[in-house]
XYZ file of N, CA and C in Angstrom:
402
model
N 74.506 112.787 99.505
C 75.894 112.774 99.065
C 76.322 111.331 98.864
N 76.990 111.064 97.734
C 77.519 109.736 97.449
C 78.730 109.883 96.525
N 79.399 108.768 96.241
C 80.608 108.813 95.427
C 80.321 109.184 93.978
N 79.128 108.887 93.467
C 78.790 109.299 92.101
C 78.750 110.824 92.009
N 78.121 111.458 93.014
C 78.082 112.925 93.042
C 79.494 113.489 93.139
N 80.288 112.936 94.038
C 81.646 113.445 94.242
C 82.488 113.262 92.981
N 82.329 112.130 92.310
C 83.067 111.896 91.066
C 82.661 112.906 90.002
N 81.360 113.160 89.863
C 80.901 114.156 88.901
C 81.434 115.540 89.223
N 81.427 115.888 90.499
C 81.972 117.168 90.941
C 83.462 117.235 90.615
N 84.176 116.148 90.880
C 85.611 116.079 90.594
C 85.877 116.229 89.097
N 85.076 115.549 88.276
C 85.260 115.657 86.821
C 85.092 117.099 86.352
N 84.163 117.838 86.970
C 83.900 119.212 86.558
C 84.830 120.223 87.233
N 85.025 120.097 88.528
C 85.745 121.110 89.303
C 86.859 120.531 90.157
N 87.525 119.523 89.658
C 88.608 118.908 90.412
C 89.892 118.882 89.611
N 90.946 118.470 90.276
C 92.231 118.324 89.588
C 93.019 117.193 90.235
N 93.879 116.602 89.442
C 94.782 115.562 89.932
C 96.179 115.919 89.429
N 97.134 115.930 90.347
C 98.496 116.267 89.964
C 99.484 115.472 90.808
N 100.715 115.464 90.349
C 101.807 114.832 91.094
C 102.753 115.961 91.475
N 102.815 116.245 92.758
C 103.588 117.399 93.221
C 104.846 116.962 93.955
N 105.821 117.843 93.946
C 107.024 117.632 94.758
C 106.786 118.281 96.109
N 107.170 117.576 97.138
C 107.031 118.110 98.487
C 108.413 118.382 99.037
N 108.658 119.589 99.457
C 109.944 120.075 99.967
C 111.060 119.747 98.982
N 112.173 119.297 99.467
C 113.321 119.040 98.590
C 113.331 117.610 98.047
N 112.315 116.836 98.381
C 112.239 115.448 97.924
C 112.067 115.417 96.411
N 112.865 114.608 95.722
C 112.759 114.544 94.268
C 111.564 113.704 93.812
N 111.043 112.864 94.697
C 109.884 112.059 94.348
C 108.626 112.911 94.346
N 107.646 112.449 93.621
C 106.379 113.161 93.552
C 105.315 112.381 94.298
N 104.315 113.114 94.782
C 103.197 112.487 95.461
C 101.904 112.967 94.819
N 100.881 112.158 94.924
C 99.592 112.477 94.323
C 98.890 113.570 95.123
N 98.230 114.453 94.402
C 97.385 115.472 95.020
C 96.046 115.491 94.291
N 94.971 115.333 95.043
C 93.606 115.408 94.528
C 92.975 116.663 95.116
N 92.408 117.525 94.261
C 91.788 118.758 94.732
C 90.387 118.912 94.157
N 89.538 119.530 94.942
C 88.208 119.953 94.520
C 88.181 121.471 94.671
N 87.713 122.189 93.644
C 87.728 123.649 93.648
C 86.297 124.175 93.526
N 85.988 125.222 94.280
C 84.685 125.858 94.140
C 84.679 127.160 94.927
N 83.756 128.048 94.577
C 83.641 129.281 95.355
C 82.547 129.178 96.412
N 81.905 128.016 96.510
C 80.896 127.743 97.543
C 81.530 126.855 98.623
N 81.884 127.448 99.720
C 82.567 126.733 100.800
C 81.740 125.561 101.320
N 80.430 125.739 101.443
C 79.590 124.692 102.036
C 79.598 123.407 101.206
N 79.657 123.527 99.893
C 79.715 122.329 99.038
C 80.971 121.526 99.372
N 82.099 122.206 99.488
C 83.354 121.518 99.800
C 83.333 120.931 101.202
N 82.721 121.630 102.145
C 82.596 121.079 103.501
C 81.755 119.808 103.503
N 80.701 119.776 102.682
C 79.855 118.579 102.597
C 80.629 117.406 101.994
N 81.408 117.667 100.970
C 82.239 116.617 100.358
C 83.278 116.136 101.367
N 83.929 117.071 102.050
C 84.936 116.738 103.053
C 84.336 115.854 104.147
N 83.164 116.214 104.614
C 82.492 115.459 105.678
C 82.131 114.051 105.204
N 81.609 113.937 103.985
C 81.239 112.625 103.462
C 82.459 111.712 103.361
N 83.545 112.225 102.804
C 84.754 111.414 102.645
C 85.300 110.998 104.010
N 85.284 111.904 104.969
C 85.749 111.575 106.315
C 84.897 110.474 106.927
N 83.590 110.580 106.795
C 82.692 109.581 107.384
C 82.747 108.249 106.640
N 82.931 108.300 105.311
C 82.892 107.070 104.522
C 84.190 106.273 104.571
N 85.321 106.952 104.417
C 86.595 106.219 104.368
C 87.619 106.736 105.380
N 87.174 107.597 106.298
C 88.022 108.093 107.374
C 89.288 108.781 106.861
N 89.121 109.596 105.825
C 90.236 110.352 105.259
C 89.913 111.832 105.414
N 90.827 112.569 106.049
C 90.599 113.991 106.293
C 91.278 114.818 105.215
N 90.526 115.756 104.659
C 91.063 116.697 103.682
C 91.181 118.077 104.295
N 91.888 118.951 103.614
C 92.114 120.306 104.089
C 91.486 121.305 103.128
N 90.704 122.233 103.674
C 90.111 123.281 102.855
C 90.901 124.567 103.079
N 91.305 125.190 101.969
C 92.033 126.452 102.043
C 91.318 127.497 101.200
N 91.549 128.733 101.543
C 90.975 129.872 100.822
C 92.013 130.424 99.867
N 91.593 130.656 98.642
C 92.443 131.341 97.675
C 91.754 132.661 97.355
N 92.320 133.735 97.837
C 91.721 135.058 97.659
C 91.709 135.448 96.183
N 90.632 136.109 95.790
C 90.510 136.608 94.417
C 91.557 137.687 94.171
N 92.128 137.677 92.987
C 93.146 138.670 92.650
C 92.540 139.962 92.108
N 91.297 139.864 91.655
C 90.602 141.038 91.132
C 89.311 141.230 91.911
N 88.896 142.478 92.044
C 87.652 142.775 92.754
C 86.442 142.156 92.076
N 86.515 141.969 90.772
C 85.379 141.418 90.029
C 85.284 139.891 90.132
N 86.269 139.256 90.739
C 86.283 137.806 90.900
C 85.888 137.416 92.323
N 85.417 136.188 92.470
C 85.063 135.664 93.792
C 86.251 134.914 94.399
N 86.253 134.840 95.725
C 87.249 133.999 96.392
C 86.999 132.553 96.013
N 88.044 131.771 96.002
C 87.974 130.355 95.622
C 88.396 129.517 96.822
N 87.749 128.387 96.998
C 88.127 127.445 98.048
C 88.632 126.170 97.393
N 89.525 125.504 98.109
C 90.129 124.278 97.583
C 90.135 123.222 98.685
N 89.561 122.074 98.379
C 89.604 120.907 99.266
C 90.696 120.012 98.724
N 91.715 119.763 99.536
C 92.920 119.086 99.051
C 93.214 117.817 99.848
N 93.643 116.784 99.095
C 94.124 115.531 99.672
C 95.491 115.250 99.051
N 96.473 114.894 99.882
C 97.814 114.573 99.384
C 98.297 113.265 99.992
N 99.413 112.781 99.473
C 100.048 111.544 99.926
C 99.081 110.360 99.813
N 99.124 109.475 100.788
C 98.279 108.281 100.763
C 96.796 108.621 100.867
N 96.481 109.738 101.499
C 95.070 110.146 101.573
C 94.524 110.398 100.170
N 95.304 111.061 99.340
C 94.883 111.328 97.959
C 94.739 110.020 97.189
N 95.669 109.115 97.398
C 95.610 107.830 96.694
C 94.345 107.064 97.087
N 94.018 107.048 98.368
C 92.812 106.338 98.823
C 91.542 106.984 98.288
N 91.506 108.308 98.223
C 90.350 108.991 97.632
C 90.271 108.662 96.143
N 91.409 108.650 95.459
C 91.414 108.376 94.014
C 90.861 106.986 93.698
N 91.047 106.037 94.621
C 90.531 104.683 94.397
C 89.003 104.654 94.402
N 88.365 105.628 95.039
C 86.908 105.692 95.112
C 86.297 106.480 93.949
N 87.118 107.272 93.257
C 86.614 108.089 92.158
C 86.552 107.266 90.875
N 85.397 107.216 90.275
C 85.214 106.502 89.007
C 85.105 107.538 87.888
N 86.157 108.329 87.747
C 86.139 109.463 86.835
C 85.980 109.053 85.374
N 85.274 109.878 84.637
C 85.111 109.687 83.194
C 85.932 110.702 82.411
N 86.513 111.664 83.097
C 87.336 112.686 82.460
C 88.620 112.016 81.959
N 88.894 112.075 80.655
C 90.034 111.315 80.093
C 91.381 111.607 80.745
N 91.712 112.875 80.935
C 93.024 113.223 81.499
C 93.123 112.796 82.967
N 92.070 113.036 83.731
C 92.089 112.675 85.154
C 92.115 111.157 85.318
N 91.359 110.462 84.488
C 91.333 108.997 84.529
C 92.730 108.443 84.217
N 93.351 108.984 83.174
C 94.701 108.562 82.782
C 95.684 108.768 83.931
N 95.652 109.948 84.547
C 96.598 110.248 85.620
C 96.397 109.347 86.835
N 95.156 109.067 87.186
C 94.896 108.191 88.331
C 95.376 106.774 88.035
N 95.121 106.277 86.827
C 95.563 104.929 86.458
C 97.084 104.829 86.464
N 97.771 105.835 85.935
C 99.235 105.820 85.927
C 99.769 105.915 87.350
N 99.141 106.738 88.191
C 99.628 106.848 89.564
C 99.472 105.533 90.319
N 98.435 104.771 90.014
C 98.282 103.448 90.631
C 99.481 102.568 90.284
N 99.951 102.659 89.045
C 101.131 101.891 88.631
C 102.379 102.386 89.357
N 102.480 103.701 89.530
C 103.618 104.269 90.267
C 103.626 103.728 91.695
N 102.455 103.676 92.323
C 102.348 103.153 93.685
C 102.808 101.698 93.763
N 102.499 100.921 92.741
C 102.878 99.503 92.733
C 104.390 99.312 92.715
N 105.122 100.229 92.099
C 106.575 100.071 91.991
C 107.340 100.922 93.010
N 106.623 101.681 93.819
C 107.273 102.539 94.818
C 107.635 101.719 96.050
N 108.875 101.877 96.473
C 109.353 101.170 97.663
C 109.335 102.112 98.857
N 109.004 101.568 99.995
C 108.943 102.381 101.218
C 110.305 102.943 101.609
N 111.359 102.173 101.354
C 112.684 102.642 101.768
C 113.311 103.604 100.760
N 112.692 103.754 99.588
C 113.192 104.700 98.593
C 114.451 104.256 97.883
N 114.847 103.001 98.046
C 116.060 102.494 97.393
C 115.667 101.672 96.171
N 116.184 102.089 95.009
C 115.823 101.467 93.750
C 117.073 101.080 92.970
N 116.948 99.998 92.209
C 117.989 99.677 91.250
C 117.852 100.667 90.102
N 118.843 100.722 89.245
C 118.771 101.659 88.116
C 117.586 101.315 87.209
N 117.287 100.040 87.067
C 116.151 99.621 86.244
C 114.817 100.054 86.887
N 114.705 99.907 88.208
C 113.486 100.320 88.916
C 113.312 101.841 88.857
N 114.420 102.570 88.986
C 114.364 104.029 88.919
C 113.942 104.482 87.517
N 114.443 103.787 86.502
C 114.075 104.116 85.120
C 112.578 103.869 84.896
N 112.046 102.778 85.435
C 110.623 102.477 85.314
C 109.784 103.558 85.983
N 110.165 103.965 87.191
C 109.428 105.034 87.892
C 109.474 106.330 87.092
N 110.630 106.674 86.555
C 110.768 107.904 85.765
C 109.891 107.852 84.519
N 109.844 106.694 83.890
C 108.994 106.523 82.707
C 107.524 106.688 83.072
N 107.118 106.127 84.206
C 105.728 106.260 84.636
C 105.388 107.712 84.986
N 106.307 108.416 85.590
C 106.059 109.826 85.918
C 105.934 110.654 84.639
N 106.754 110.350 83.652
C 106.616 111.026 82.344
C 105.256 110.704 81.734
N 104.820 109.454 81.851
C 103.513 109.030 81.343
C 102.385 109.774 82.050
N 102.542 110.022 83.345
C 101.553 110.749 84.134
C 101.272 112.120 83.508
N 102.326 112.803 83.070
C 102.202 114.156 82.537
C 101.966 114.200 81.025
N 101.880 113.070 80.403
C 101.654 112.985 78.958
C 100.354 113.675 78.578
N 100.389 114.396 77.466
C 99.183 115.072 76.958
C 98.196 114.033 76.456
N 96.945 114.185 76.844
C 95.897 113.262 76.415
C 95.032 113.929 75.374
């Protein structure tokens, strides 16, 4: 297991999104790996934990039809997702774009959440850029 394998897996069976958490209007990064083989996700989870000390959460998504398999999801959110994203050298155009834009969002994000109107406009523009069709 190495980061090249994980990046390839992410390019094929991963997702990157900016989600709202609770009533907070700000968005946070979410990195997910999806597969119906639980052991593969456990191996990725273990490698990331050992390599950069970041813990992910694996959840089960039950199949909606009898003819489908259950799906598992390895998820990283908040700063954990950002730190994992820094290790991914994705070649997938949309995922690469979203990770690069989120890095810019992180650069302008203040810990206290207080922004001037110009800073708020910049963050809003970057969030719109994040969701731009590639």
